[in-house]
Amino acid sequence: MASEENLQAVVRADVQGIRDHFGYDLVSIYLQEKDHLTLQHQVGYEDVIERIPVTSGVMARALRTGSPVLLPDVRKDPEFLGAIPGIRSEVCVPLFVGDMAAGVLNVETIDEELNTHDLDLFLALGADVSLAMQRARLVSSESTPTTSTPPRPPPSSALERLISGASSAAGGATGRSSCS
């Protein structure tokens, strides 16, 4: 139970942070549960797809292949599954636990076309989200400390560290206007 709570806190913080600090309005993280990808947290969607078979869709393809997907125009990919009408573009990055793809970070836009710069950003963020997920699982799986040793606090968000570094390098700017 503690493992699930730590992992959910990391996922929520990362999804919210991407929206708040980078200005992407449609962000979600799905994790693999047996033969499905299951939505863990999202921002920006009025309707969602809660579960996606690992055999269907762009996110499942990213999970199966372990490779990111950039779709500047989602209409050109017959595997695209849209939760809401009007989605124009998508970046989907696999999230890894060890060497195994365990989920996906998915970002979509309505008004803007995502490009290789967005893909590069999400590859870096995906690596940090993967690390944070692994740390959350590790912290929660450690044995209960003795009474003389204080418990280790939950891991800080890797996304927060990346944002802090990016903000410092850019003079505090996020580097992106908000998507609609």
Tab-separated table of N, CA and C in Angstrom:
chain	number	residue	atom	x	y	z
A	1	MET	N	0.830	-1.197	0.000
A	1	MET	CA	0.000	0.000	0.000
A	1	MET	C	0.868	1.252	0.000
A	2	ALA	N	1.908	1.279	0.836
A	2	ALA	CA	2.795	2.443	0.871
A	2	ALA	C	3.473	2.638	-0.475
A	3	SER	N	3.839	1.529	-1.125
A	3	SER	CA	4.464	1.607	-2.442
A	3	SER	C	3.539	2.296	-3.426
A	4	GLU	N	2.285	1.910	-3.432
A	4	GLU	CA	1.302	2.499	-4.332
A	4	GLU	C	1.113	3.985	-4.034
A	5	GLU	N	1.067	4.367	-2.765
A	5	GLU	CA	0.906	5.771	-2.396
A	5	GLU	C	2.114	6.591	-2.835
A	6	ASN	N	3.328	6.095	-2.615
A	6	ASN	CA	4.527	6.813	-3.053
A	6	ASN	C	4.548	6.962	-4.557
A	7	LEU	N	4.247	5.902	-5.272
A	7	LEU	CA	4.250	5.935	-6.722
A	7	LEU	C	3.192	6.908	-7.238
A	8	GLN	N	2.002	6.885	-6.678
A	8	GLN	CA	0.942	7.803	-7.098
A	8	GLN	C	1.325	9.255	-6.833
A	9	ALA	N	1.988	9.527	-5.725
A	9	ALA	CA	2.438	10.891	-5.421
A	9	ALA	C	3.455	11.367	-6.455
A	10	VAL	N	4.368	10.497	-6.851
A	10	VAL	CA	5.366	10.843	-7.871
A	10	VAL	C	4.673	11.121	-9.201
A	11	VAL	N	3.760	10.257	-9.596
A	11	VAL	CA	3.056	10.414	-10.868
A	11	VAL	C	2.263	11.722	-10.886
A	12	ARG	N	1.516	11.993	-9.827
A	12	ARG	CA	0.737	13.234	-9.757
A	12	ARG	C	1.638	14.460	-9.848
A	13	ALA	N	2.719	14.466	-9.084
A	13	ALA	CA	3.633	15.612	-9.082
A	13	ALA	C	4.242	15.828	-10.459
A	14	ASP	N	4.601	14.762	-11.137
A	14	ASP	CA	5.225	14.891	-12.447
A	14	ASP	C	4.240	15.396	-13.502
A	15	VAL	N	3.041	14.845	-13.534
A	15	VAL	CA	2.042	15.285	-14.510
A	15	VAL	C	1.688	16.754	-14.273
A	16	GLN	N	1.412	17.106	-13.027
A	16	GLN	CA	1.074	18.499	-12.697
A	16	GLN	C	2.243	19.431	-13.022
A	17	GLY	N	3.462	19.002	-12.713
A	17	GLY	CA	4.642	19.834	-12.962
A	17	GLY	C	4.861	20.115	-14.432
A	18	ILE	N	4.619	19.123	-15.269
A	18	ILE	CA	4.773	19.334	-16.713
A	18	ILE	C	3.786	20.395	-17.189
A	19	ARG	N	2.566	20.314	-16.710
A	19	ARG	CA	1.589	21.332	-17.108
A	19	ARG	C	1.963	22.702	-16.534
A	20	ASP	N	2.252	22.752	-15.246
A	20	ASP	CA	2.483	24.031	-14.582
A	20	ASP	C	3.763	24.727	-15.031
A	21	HIS	N	4.814	23.964	-15.271
A	21	HIS	CA	6.115	24.575	-15.555
A	21	HIS	C	6.478	24.633	-17.034
A	22	PHE	N	5.884	23.778	-17.836
A	22	PHE	CA	6.232	23.763	-19.252
A	22	PHE	C	5.073	24.170	-20.151
A	23	GLY	N	3.862	24.297	-19.597
A	23	GLY	CA	2.737	24.823	-20.344
A	23	GLY	C	2.018	23.861	-21.258
A	24	TYR	N	2.215	22.572	-21.088
A	24	TYR	CA	1.479	21.586	-21.890
A	24	TYR	C	0.179	21.263	-21.161
A	25	ASP	N	-0.933	21.355	-21.870
A	25	ASP	CA	-2.234	21.235	-21.221
A	25	ASP	C	-2.808	19.826	-21.167
A	26	LEU	N	-2.377	18.926	-22.055
A	26	LEU	CA	-2.900	17.564	-22.099
A	26	LEU	C	-1.760	16.598	-21.795
A	27	VAL	N	-1.685	16.173	-20.549
A	27	VAL	CA	-0.570	15.342	-20.084
A	27	VAL	C	-1.138	14.165	-19.310
A	28	SER	N	-0.579	12.985	-19.553
A	28	SER	CA	-1.028	11.804	-18.810
A	28	SER	C	0.119	10.813	-18.647
A	29	ILE	N	-0.004	9.993	-17.604
A	29	ILE	CA	0.904	8.870	-17.401
A	29	ILE	C	0.054	7.621	-17.243
A	30	TYR	N	0.422	6.602	-18.023
A	30	TYR	CA	-0.203	5.284	-17.952
A	30	TYR	C	0.872	4.287	-17.543
A	31	LEU	N	0.510	3.330	-16.704
A	31	LEU	CA	1.417	2.252	-16.321
A	31	LEU	C	0.823	0.915	-16.749
A	32	GLN	N	1.709	-0.009	-17.087
A	32	GLN	CA	1.257	-1.329	-17.521
A	32	GLN	C	0.789	-2.130	-16.317
A	33	GLU	N	-0.388	-2.697	-16.461
A	33	GLU	CA	-0.948	-3.641	-15.491
A	33	GLU	C	-1.421	-4.848	-16.292
A	34	LYS	N	-0.629	-5.906	-16.251
A	34	LYS	CA	-0.872	-7.115	-17.036
A	34	LYS	C	-0.919	-6.773	-18.514
A	35	ASP	N	-2.064	-6.952	-19.167
A	35	ASP	CA	-2.148	-6.746	-20.613
A	35	ASP	C	-2.800	-5.416	-21.000
A	36	HIS	N	-2.772	-4.448	-20.072
A	36	HIS	CA	-3.340	-3.130	-20.336
A	36	HIS	C	-2.423	-2.021	-19.841
A	37	LEU	N	-2.539	-0.872	-20.453
A	37	LEU	CA	-2.003	0.361	-19.887
A	37	LEU	C	-3.150	0.995	-19.108
A	38	THR	N	-2.899	1.371	-17.867
A	38	THR	CA	-3.940	1.936	-17.020
A	38	THR	C	-3.570	3.364	-16.648
A	39	LEU	N	-4.523	4.276	-16.844
A	39	LEU	CA	-4.313	5.679	-16.527
A	39	LEU	C	-4.016	5.840	-15.042
A	40	GLN	N	-2.936	6.553	-14.731
A	40	GLN	CA	-2.560	6.821	-13.350
A	40	GLN	C	-2.919	8.246	-12.940
A	41	HIS	N	-2.674	9.192	-13.844
A	41	HIS	CA	-3.040	10.586	-13.581
A	41	HIS	C	-3.023	11.341	-14.901
A	42	GLN	N	-3.847	12.369	-14.999
A	42	GLN	CA	-3.916	13.181	-16.205
A	42	GLN	C	-4.327	14.594	-15.833
A	43	VAL	N	-4.000	15.523	-16.719
A	43	VAL	CA	-4.517	16.888	-16.622
A	43	VAL	C	-4.985	17.307	-18.004
A	44	GLY	N	-6.086	18.075	-18.038
A	44	GLY	CA	-6.539	18.694	-19.262
A	44	GLY	C	-7.621	17.980	-20.040
A	45	TYR	N	-7.890	16.738	-19.732
A	45	TYR	CA	-8.863	15.963	-20.501
A	45	TYR	C	-10.228	15.993	-19.812
A	46	GLU	N	-11.286	16.269	-20.612
A	46	GLU	CA	-12.644	16.157	-20.083
A	46	GLU	C	-13.075	14.704	-20.051
A	47	ASP	N	-12.682	13.952	-21.068
A	47	ASP	CA	-12.952	12.517	-21.147
A	47	ASP	C	-11.602	11.816	-21.225
A	48	VAL	N	-11.538	10.621	-20.678
A	48	VAL	CA	-10.279	9.871	-20.684
A	48	VAL	C	-10.525	8.439	-21.142
A	49	ILE	N	-9.449	7.814	-21.564
A	49	ILE	CA	-9.459	6.381	-21.813
A	49	ILE	C	-8.731	5.771	-20.620
A	50	GLU	N	-9.469	5.092	-19.767
A	50	GLU	CA	-8.907	4.562	-18.515
A	50	GLU	C	-7.924	3.416	-18.745
A	51	ARG	N	-8.280	2.507	-19.660
A	51	ARG	CA	-7.444	1.323	-19.917
A	51	ARG	C	-7.297	1.123	-21.417
A	52	ILE	N	-6.062	0.816	-21.810
A	52	ILE	CA	-5.753	0.595	-23.219
A	52	ILE	C	-5.057	-0.757	-23.340
A	53	PRO	N	-5.558	-1.658	-24.171
A	53	PRO	CA	-4.857	-2.934	-24.368
A	53	PRO	C	-3.437	-2.673	-24.883
A	54	VAL	N	-2.477	-3.469	-24.444
A	54	VAL	CA	-1.088	-3.261	-24.877
A	54	VAL	C	-0.895	-3.610	-26.352
A	55	THR	N	-1.948	-4.055	-26.991
A	55	THR	CA	-1.888	-4.363	-28.421
A	55	THR	C	-2.483	-3.261	-29.285
A	56	SER	N	-2.997	-2.170	-28.680
A	56	SER	CA	-3.713	-1.144	-29.439
A	56	SER	C	-3.200	0.253	-29.133
A	57	GLY	N	-3.040	1.039	-30.171
A	57	GLY	CA	-2.765	2.451	-29.994
A	57	GLY	C	-1.296	2.824	-29.983
A	58	VAL	N	-1.075	4.117	-30.075
A	58	VAL	CA	0.268	4.689	-30.119
A	58	VAL	C	0.994	4.491	-28.788
A	59	MET	N	0.294	4.726	-27.671
A	59	MET	CA	0.946	4.544	-26.364
A	59	MET	C	1.386	3.098	-26.181
A	60	ALA	N	0.552	2.161	-26.567
A	60	ALA	CA	0.919	0.748	-26.451
A	60	ALA	C	2.109	0.419	-27.349
A	61	ARG	N	2.157	1.034	-28.525
A	61	ARG	CA	3.305	0.822	-29.417
A	61	ARG	C	4.592	1.314	-28.764
A	62	ALA	N	4.547	2.489	-28.132
A	62	ALA	CA	5.730	3.012	-27.441
A	62	ALA	C	6.155	2.062	-26.320
A	63	LEU	N	5.188	1.516	-25.602
A	63	LEU	CA	5.493	0.554	-24.533
A	63	LEU	C	6.102	-0.716	-25.107
A	64	ARG	N	5.477	-1.288	-26.128
A	64	ARG	CA	5.945	-2.555	-26.706
A	64	ARG	C	7.343	-2.439	-27.296
A	65	THR	N	7.606	-1.335	-27.999
A	65	THR	CA	8.895	-1.174	-28.682
A	65	THR	C	9.961	-0.559	-27.794
A	66	GLY	N	9.540	0.110	-26.711
A	66	GLY	CA	10.491	0.824	-25.864
A	66	GLY	C	11.048	2.062	-26.534
A	67	SER	N	10.367	2.534	-27.579
A	67	SER	CA	10.826	3.696	-28.343
A	67	SER	C	9.789	4.812	-28.283
A	68	PRO	N	10.255	6.064	-28.233
A	68	PRO	CA	9.319	7.186	-28.213
A	68	PRO	C	8.623	7.339	-29.557
A	69	VAL	N	7.475	8.002	-29.522
A	69	VAL	CA	6.711	8.268	-30.731
A	69	VAL	C	6.413	9.766	-30.782
A	70	LEU	N	6.723	10.392	-31.903
A	70	LEU	CA	6.363	11.781	-32.172
A	70	LEU	C	5.400	11.779	-33.349
A	71	LEU	N	4.191	12.304	-33.124
A	71	LEU	CA	3.199	12.427	-34.194
A	71	LEU	C	2.852	13.908	-34.358
A	72	PRO	N	3.490	14.596	-35.298
A	72	PRO	CA	3.121	15.993	-35.527
A	72	PRO	C	1.651	16.135	-35.934
A	73	ASP	N	1.120	15.127	-36.652
A	73	ASP	CA	-0.282	15.117	-37.064
A	73	ASP	C	-0.850	13.725	-36.771
A	74	VAL	N	-1.647	13.624	-35.710
A	74	VAL	CA	-2.170	12.317	-35.287
A	74	VAL	C	-3.083	11.685	-36.323
A	75	ARG	N	-3.649	12.482	-37.208
A	75	ARG	CA	-4.563	11.943	-38.230
A	75	ARG	C	-3.845	11.021	-39.204
A	76	LYS	N	-2.516	11.117	-39.262
A	76	LYS	CA	-1.742	10.305	-40.199
A	76	LYS	C	-1.361	8.941	-39.637
A	77	ASP	N	-1.707	8.669	-38.376
A	77	ASP	CA	-1.382	7.376	-37.772
A	77	ASP	C	-2.678	6.640	-37.447
A	78	PRO	N	-2.955	5.550	-38.151
A	78	PRO	CA	-4.215	4.829	-37.921
A	78	PRO	C	-4.315	4.202	-36.528
A	79	GLU	N	-3.209	4.066	-35.810
A	79	GLU	CA	-3.257	3.492	-34.456
A	79	GLU	C	-3.619	4.517	-33.388
A	80	PHE	N	-3.685	5.801	-33.739
A	80	PHE	CA	-3.984	6.836	-32.759
A	80	PHE	C	-5.365	6.636	-32.154
A	81	LEU	N	-5.438	6.685	-30.827
A	81	LEU	CA	-6.694	6.606	-30.088
A	81	LEU	C	-6.908	7.950	-29.399
A	82	GLY	N	-7.913	8.693	-29.787
A	82	GLY	CA	-8.164	10.012	-29.208
A	82	GLY	C	-9.192	9.968	-28.101
A	83	ALA	N	-8.824	10.490	-26.935
A	83	ALA	CA	-9.763	10.545	-25.822
A	83	ALA	C	-10.767	11.677	-26.006
A	84	ILE	N	-10.309	12.756	-26.644
A	84	ILE	CA	-11.173	13.905	-26.886
A	84	ILE	C	-11.023	14.328	-28.352
A	85	PRO	N	-12.034	14.978	-28.909
A	85	PRO	CA	-11.928	15.419	-30.304
A	85	PRO	C	-10.955	16.591	-30.441
A	86	GLY	N	-10.375	16.712	-31.628
A	86	GLY	CA	-9.558	17.867	-31.952
A	86	GLY	C	-8.085	17.761	-31.633
A	87	ILE	N	-7.627	16.611	-31.141
A	87	ILE	CA	-6.200	16.473	-30.849
A	87	ILE	C	-5.421	16.538	-32.153
A	88	ARG	N	-4.387	17.351	-32.157
A	88	ARG	CA	-3.593	17.560	-33.369
A	88	ARG	C	-2.283	16.787	-33.354
A	89	SER	N	-1.626	16.762	-32.204
A	89	SER	CA	-0.249	16.263	-32.161
A	89	SER	C	-0.010	15.510	-30.856
A	90	GLU	N	0.976	14.583	-30.887
A	90	GLU	CA	1.236	13.747	-29.709
A	90	GLU	C	2.716	13.398	-29.623
A	91	VAL	N	3.205	13.369	-28.373
A	91	VAL	CA	4.508	12.787	-28.051
A	91	VAL	C	4.244	11.756	-26.967
A	92	CYS	N	4.764	10.552	-27.187
A	92	CYS	CA	4.607	9.475	-26.218
A	92	CYS	C	5.984	8.872	-25.951
A	93	VAL	N	6.371	8.850	-24.683
A	93	VAL	CA	7.693	8.387	-24.286
A	93	VAL	C	7.536	7.220	-23.315
A	94	PRO	N	8.216	6.105	-23.574
A	94	PRO	CA	8.127	4.987	-22.622
A	94	PRO	C	8.825	5.322	-21.313
A	95	LEU	N	8.293	4.796	-20.227
A	95	LEU	CA	8.885	4.933	-18.896
A	95	LEU	C	9.438	3.572	-18.507
A	96	PHE	N	10.633	3.566	-17.982
A	96	PHE	CA	11.323	2.310	-17.700
A	96	PHE	C	11.526	2.089	-16.210
A	97	VAL	N	11.406	0.842	-15.806
A	97	VAL	CA	11.851	0.374	-14.499
A	97	VAL	C	12.907	-0.661	-14.820
A	98	GLY	N	14.155	-0.313	-14.532
A	98	GLY	CA	15.266	-1.138	-14.984
A	98	GLY	C	15.326	-1.063	-16.496
A	99	ASP	N	15.413	-2.220	-17.146
A	99	ASP	CA	15.476	-2.265	-18.606
A	99	ASP	C	14.119	-2.506	-19.261
A	100	MET	N	13.081	-2.600	-18.460
A	100	MET	CA	11.755	-2.931	-18.983
A	100	MET	C	10.863	-1.689	-19.049
A	101	ALA	N	10.211	-1.497	-20.194
A	101	ALA	CA	9.208	-0.442	-20.300
A	101	ALA	C	8.045	-0.812	-19.385
A	102	ALA	N	7.680	0.123	-18.496
A	102	ALA	CA	6.641	-0.146	-17.505
A	102	ALA	C	5.440	0.777	-17.657
A	103	GLY	N	5.548	1.758	-18.535
A	103	GLY	CA	4.463	2.707	-18.724
A	103	GLY	C	4.850	3.734	-19.765
A	104	VAL	N	4.019	4.782	-19.871
A	104	VAL	CA	4.272	5.841	-20.844
A	104	VAL	C	3.891	7.200	-20.279
A	105	LEU	N	4.654	8.190	-20.701
A	105	LEU	CA	4.327	9.598	-20.496
A	105	LEU	C	3.774	10.078	-21.834
A	106	ASN	N	2.553	10.613	-21.818
A	106	ASN	CA	1.896	11.014	-23.058
A	106	ASN	C	1.502	12.486	-22.980
A	107	VAL	N	1.833	13.218	-24.045
A	107	VAL	CA	1.500	14.638	-24.131
A	107	VAL	C	0.845	14.880	-25.489
A	108	GLU	N	-0.280	15.586	-25.465
A	108	GLU	CA	-0.994	15.886	-26.696
A	108	GLU	C	-1.330	17.368	-26.739
A	109	THR	N	-1.530	17.869	-27.957
A	109	THR	CA	-1.933	19.263	-28.130
A	109	THR	C	-3.124	19.335	-29.066
A	110	ILE	N	-3.806	20.459	-28.974
A	110	ILE	CA	-4.927	20.712	-29.870
A	110	ILE	C	-4.537	21.752	-30.914
A	111	ASP	N	-3.927	22.842	-30.496
A	111	ASP	CA	-3.632	23.950	-31.405
A	111	ASP	C	-2.223	23.961	-31.963
A	112	GLU	N	-1.294	23.288	-31.319
A	112	GLU	CA	0.101	23.357	-31.735
A	112	GLU	C	0.589	22.013	-32.258
A	113	GLU	N	1.549	22.079	-33.166
A	113	GLU	CA	2.186	20.871	-33.669
A	113	GLU	C	3.437	20.610	-32.838
A	114	LEU	N	3.498	19.455	-32.210
A	114	LEU	CA	4.693	19.079	-31.456
A	114	LEU	C	5.803	18.725	-32.428
A	115	ASN	N	7.049	18.955	-32.000
A	115	ASN	CA	8.188	18.745	-32.895
A	115	ASN	C	9.334	18.063	-32.156
A	116	THR	N	10.486	17.986	-32.788
A	116	THR	CA	11.627	17.283	-32.192
A	116	THR	C	12.126	17.960	-30.922
A	117	HIS	N	11.931	19.273	-30.787
A	117	HIS	CA	12.309	19.954	-29.546
A	117	HIS	C	11.443	19.457	-28.382
A	118	ASP	N	10.138	19.300	-28.656
A	118	ASP	CA	9.238	18.756	-27.636
A	118	ASP	C	9.622	17.311	-27.311
A	119	LEU	N	9.931	16.534	-28.341
A	119	LEU	CA	10.350	15.148	-28.133
A	119	LEU	C	11.592	15.087	-27.252
A	120	ASP	N	12.584	15.935	-27.533
A	120	ASP	CA	13.807	15.952	-26.717
A	120	ASP	C	13.494	16.281	-25.261
A	121	LEU	N	12.612	17.261	-25.045
A	121	LEU	CA	12.219	17.617	-23.682
A	121	LEU	C	11.586	16.426	-22.981
A	122	PHE	N	10.670	15.736	-23.676
A	122	PHE	CA	9.967	14.627	-23.030
A	122	PHE	C	10.822	13.380	-22.880
A	123	LEU	N	11.829	13.225	-23.715
A	123	LEU	CA	12.786	12.140	-23.475
A	123	LEU	C	13.538	12.390	-22.168
A	124	ALA	N	13.959	13.626	-21.942
A	124	ALA	CA	14.645	13.963	-20.684
A	124	ALA	C	13.698	13.833	-19.496
A	125	LEU	N	12.487	14.362	-19.633
A	125	LEU	CA	11.520	14.256	-18.540
A	125	LEU	C	11.127	12.806	-18.285
A	126	GLY	N	10.973	12.026	-19.348
A	126	GLY	CA	10.633	10.610	-19.190
A	126	GLY	C	11.705	9.850	-18.429
A	127	ALA	N	12.969	10.167	-18.709
A	127	ALA	CA	14.065	9.521	-17.969
A	127	ALA	C	13.992	9.892	-16.494
A	128	ASP	N	13.691	11.147	-16.207
A	128	ASP	CA	13.581	11.574	-14.817
A	128	ASP	C	12.354	10.980	-14.124
A	129	VAL	N	11.243	10.893	-14.842
A	129	VAL	CA	10.047	10.269	-14.275
A	129	VAL	C	10.334	8.797	-13.983
A	130	SER	N	11.013	8.119	-14.897
A	130	SER	CA	11.370	6.710	-14.683
A	130	SER	C	12.220	6.550	-13.430
A	131	LEU	N	13.201	7.413	-13.269
A	131	LEU	CA	14.071	7.364	-12.088
A	131	LEU	C	13.267	7.621	-10.816
A	132	ALA	N	12.396	8.609	-10.854
A	132	ALA	CA	11.577	8.916	-9.679
A	132	ALA	C	10.657	7.753	-9.331
A	133	MET	N	10.099	7.083	-10.353
A	133	MET	CA	9.248	5.918	-10.102
A	133	MET	C	10.054	4.805	-9.444
A	134	GLN	N	11.265	4.563	-9.936
A	134	GLN	CA	12.109	3.523	-9.355
A	134	GLN	C	12.463	3.861	-7.913
A	135	ARG	N	12.783	5.125	-7.650
A	135	ARG	CA	13.106	5.547	-6.282
A	135	ARG	C	11.909	5.387	-5.363
A	136	ALA	N	10.713	5.745	-5.842
A	136	ALA	CA	9.508	5.615	-5.023
A	136	ALA	C	9.268	4.160	-4.661
A	137	ARG	N	9.462	3.273	-5.619
A	137	ARG	CA	9.283	1.839	-5.346
A	137	ARG	C	10.351	1.322	-4.396
A	138	LEU	N	11.585	1.791	-4.554
A	138	LEU	CA	12.676	1.361	-3.690
A	138	LEU	C	12.454	1.825	-2.256
A	139	VAL	N	12.102	3.098	-2.093
A	139	VAL	CA	11.888	3.636	-0.750
A	139	VAL	C	10.782	2.874	-0.041
A	140	SER	N	9.690	2.589	-0.742
A	140	SER	CA	8.568	1.912	-0.098
A	140	SER	C	8.828	0.429	0.124
A	141	SER	N	9.789	-0.153	-0.590
A	141	SER	CA	10.055	-1.576	-0.410
A	141	SER	C	11.123	-1.847	0.647
A	142	GLU	N	11.800	-0.791	1.113
A	142	GLU	CA	12.809	-0.993	2.150
A	142	GLU	C	12.130	-1.459	3.432
A	143	SER	N	12.845	-2.218	4.217
A	143	SER	CA	12.263	-2.695	5.466
A	143	SER	C	12.049	-1.528	6.419
A	144	THR	N	11.136	-1.708	7.346
A	144	THR	CA	10.833	-0.671	8.320
A	144	THR	C	12.065	-0.403	9.166
A	145	PRO	N	12.481	0.868	9.291
A	145	PRO	CA	13.682	1.177	10.062
A	145	PRO	C	13.463	0.930	11.558
A	146	THR	N	14.569	0.744	12.250
A	146	THR	CA	14.477	0.578	13.702
A	146	THR	C	14.088	1.908	14.318
A	147	THR	N	13.704	1.899	15.594
A	147	THR	CA	13.257	3.121	16.241
A	147	THR	C	14.382	4.137	16.403
A	148	SER	N	15.645	3.701	16.361
A	148	SER	CA	16.738	4.647	16.507
A	148	SER	C	17.073	5.356	15.195
A	149	THR	N	16.548	4.864	14.088
A	149	THR	CA	16.817	5.475	12.792
A	149	THR	C	15.548	6.138	12.278
A	150	PRO	N	15.601	7.448	11.984
A	150	PRO	CA	14.388	8.093	11.472
A	150	PRO	C	14.048	7.567	10.078
A	151	PRO	N	12.771	7.503	9.736
A	151	PRO	CA	12.396	7.015	8.411
A	151	PRO	C	12.889	7.961	7.328
A	152	ARG	N	13.232	7.393	6.184
A	152	ARG	CA	13.674	8.195	5.043
A	152	ARG	C	12.459	8.904	4.456
A	153	PRO	N	12.587	10.207	4.146
A	153	PRO	CA	11.451	10.903	3.534
A	153	PRO	C	11.210	10.387	2.124
A	154	PRO	N	9.987	10.581	1.602
A	154	PRO	CA	9.735	10.154	0.228
A	154	PRO	C	10.670	10.892	-0.723
A	155	PRO	N	10.962	10.298	-1.871
A	155	PRO	CA	11.890	10.945	-2.795
A	155	PRO	C	11.311	12.254	-3.318
A	156	SER	N	12.184	13.258	-3.509
A	156	SER	CA	11.724	14.490	-4.123
A	156	SER	C	11.527	14.221	-5.605
A	157	SER	N	10.708	15.004	-6.215
A	157	SER	CA	10.402	14.800	-7.619
A	157	SER	C	11.603	15.125	-8.487
A	158	ALA	N	11.971	14.178	-9.324
A	158	ALA	CA	13.051	14.421	-10.279
A	158	ALA	C	12.662	15.553	-11.212
A	159	LEU	N	11.374	15.671	-11.491
A	159	LEU	CA	10.897	16.748	-12.343
A	159	LEU	C	11.189	18.098	-11.701
A	160	GLU	N	11.000	18.218	-10.379
A	160	GLU	CA	11.288	19.475	-9.698
A	160	GLU	C	12.755	19.853	-9.847
A	161	ARG	N	13.664	18.870	-9.756
A	161	ARG	CA	15.089	19.161	-9.930
A	161	ARG	C	15.372	19.608	-11.353
A	162	LEU	N	14.747	18.958	-12.333
A	162	LEU	CA	14.958	19.326	-13.726
A	162	LEU	C	14.407	20.720	-13.997
A	163	ILE	N	13.236	21.024	-13.445
A	163	ILE	CA	12.640	22.346	-13.627
A	163	ILE	C	13.526	23.410	-13.006
A	164	SER	N	14.020	23.143	-11.817
A	164	SER	CA	14.895	24.099	-11.140
A	164	SER	C	16.128	24.385	-11.978
A	165	GLY	N	16.740	23.352	-12.527
A	165	GLY	CA	17.915	23.534	-13.371
A	165	GLY	C	17.585	24.251	-14.658
A	166	ALA	N	16.444	23.921	-15.269
A	166	ALA	CA	16.042	24.567	-16.519
A	166	ALA	C	15.693	26.022	-16.277
A	167	SER	N	15.027	26.316	-15.154
A	167	SER	CA	14.668	27.693	-14.845
A	167	SER	C	15.906	28.532	-14.589
A	168	SER	N	16.875	27.968	-13.904
A	168	SER	CA	18.114	28.692	-13.637
A	168	SER	C	18.846	28.981	-14.937
A	169	ALA	N	18.905	27.995	-15.819
A	169	ALA	CA	19.613	28.163	-17.079
A	169	ALA	C	18.910	29.150	-17.994
A	170	ALA	N	17.586	29.233	-17.894
A	170	ALA	CA	16.816	30.112	-18.767
A	170	ALA	C	16.453	31.426	-18.085
A	171	GLY	N	17.038	31.687	-16.943
A	171	GLY	CA	16.703	32.911	-16.243
A	171	GLY	C	15.321	32.913	-15.650
A	172	GLY	N	14.781	31.728	-15.330
A	172	GLY	CA	13.488	31.614	-14.680
A	172	GLY	C	12.317	31.424	-15.631
A	173	ALA	N	12.553	31.508	-16.941
A	173	ALA	CA	11.470	31.339	-17.905
A	173	ALA	C	11.200	29.866	-18.153
A	174	THR	N	9.976	29.531	-18.463
A	174	THR	CA	9.639	28.139	-18.730
A	174	THR	C	9.995	27.742	-20.134
A	175	GLY	N	10.095	28.699	-21.034
A	175	GLY	CA	10.485	28.379	-22.398
A	175	GLY	C	9.350	27.895	-23.260
A	176	ARG	N	8.092	27.988	-22.823
A	176	ARG	CA	6.984	27.519	-23.640
A	176	ARG	C	5.731	28.268	-23.238
A	177	SER	N	4.987	28.659	-24.239
A	177	SER	CA	3.680	29.258	-23.958
A	177	SER	C	2.681	28.136	-23.759
A	178	SER	N	1.597	28.439	-23.115
A	178	SER	CA	0.590	27.429	-22.813
A	178	SER	C	-0.118	26.965	-24.065
A	179	CYS	N	-0.317	25.646	-24.160
A	179	CYS	CA	-1.074	25.053	-25.255
A	179	CYS	C	-2.544	25.143	-24.921
A	180	SER	N	-3.383	25.142	-25.925
A	180	SER	CA	-4.838	25.155	-25.682
A	180	SER	C	-5.382	23.777	-25.671
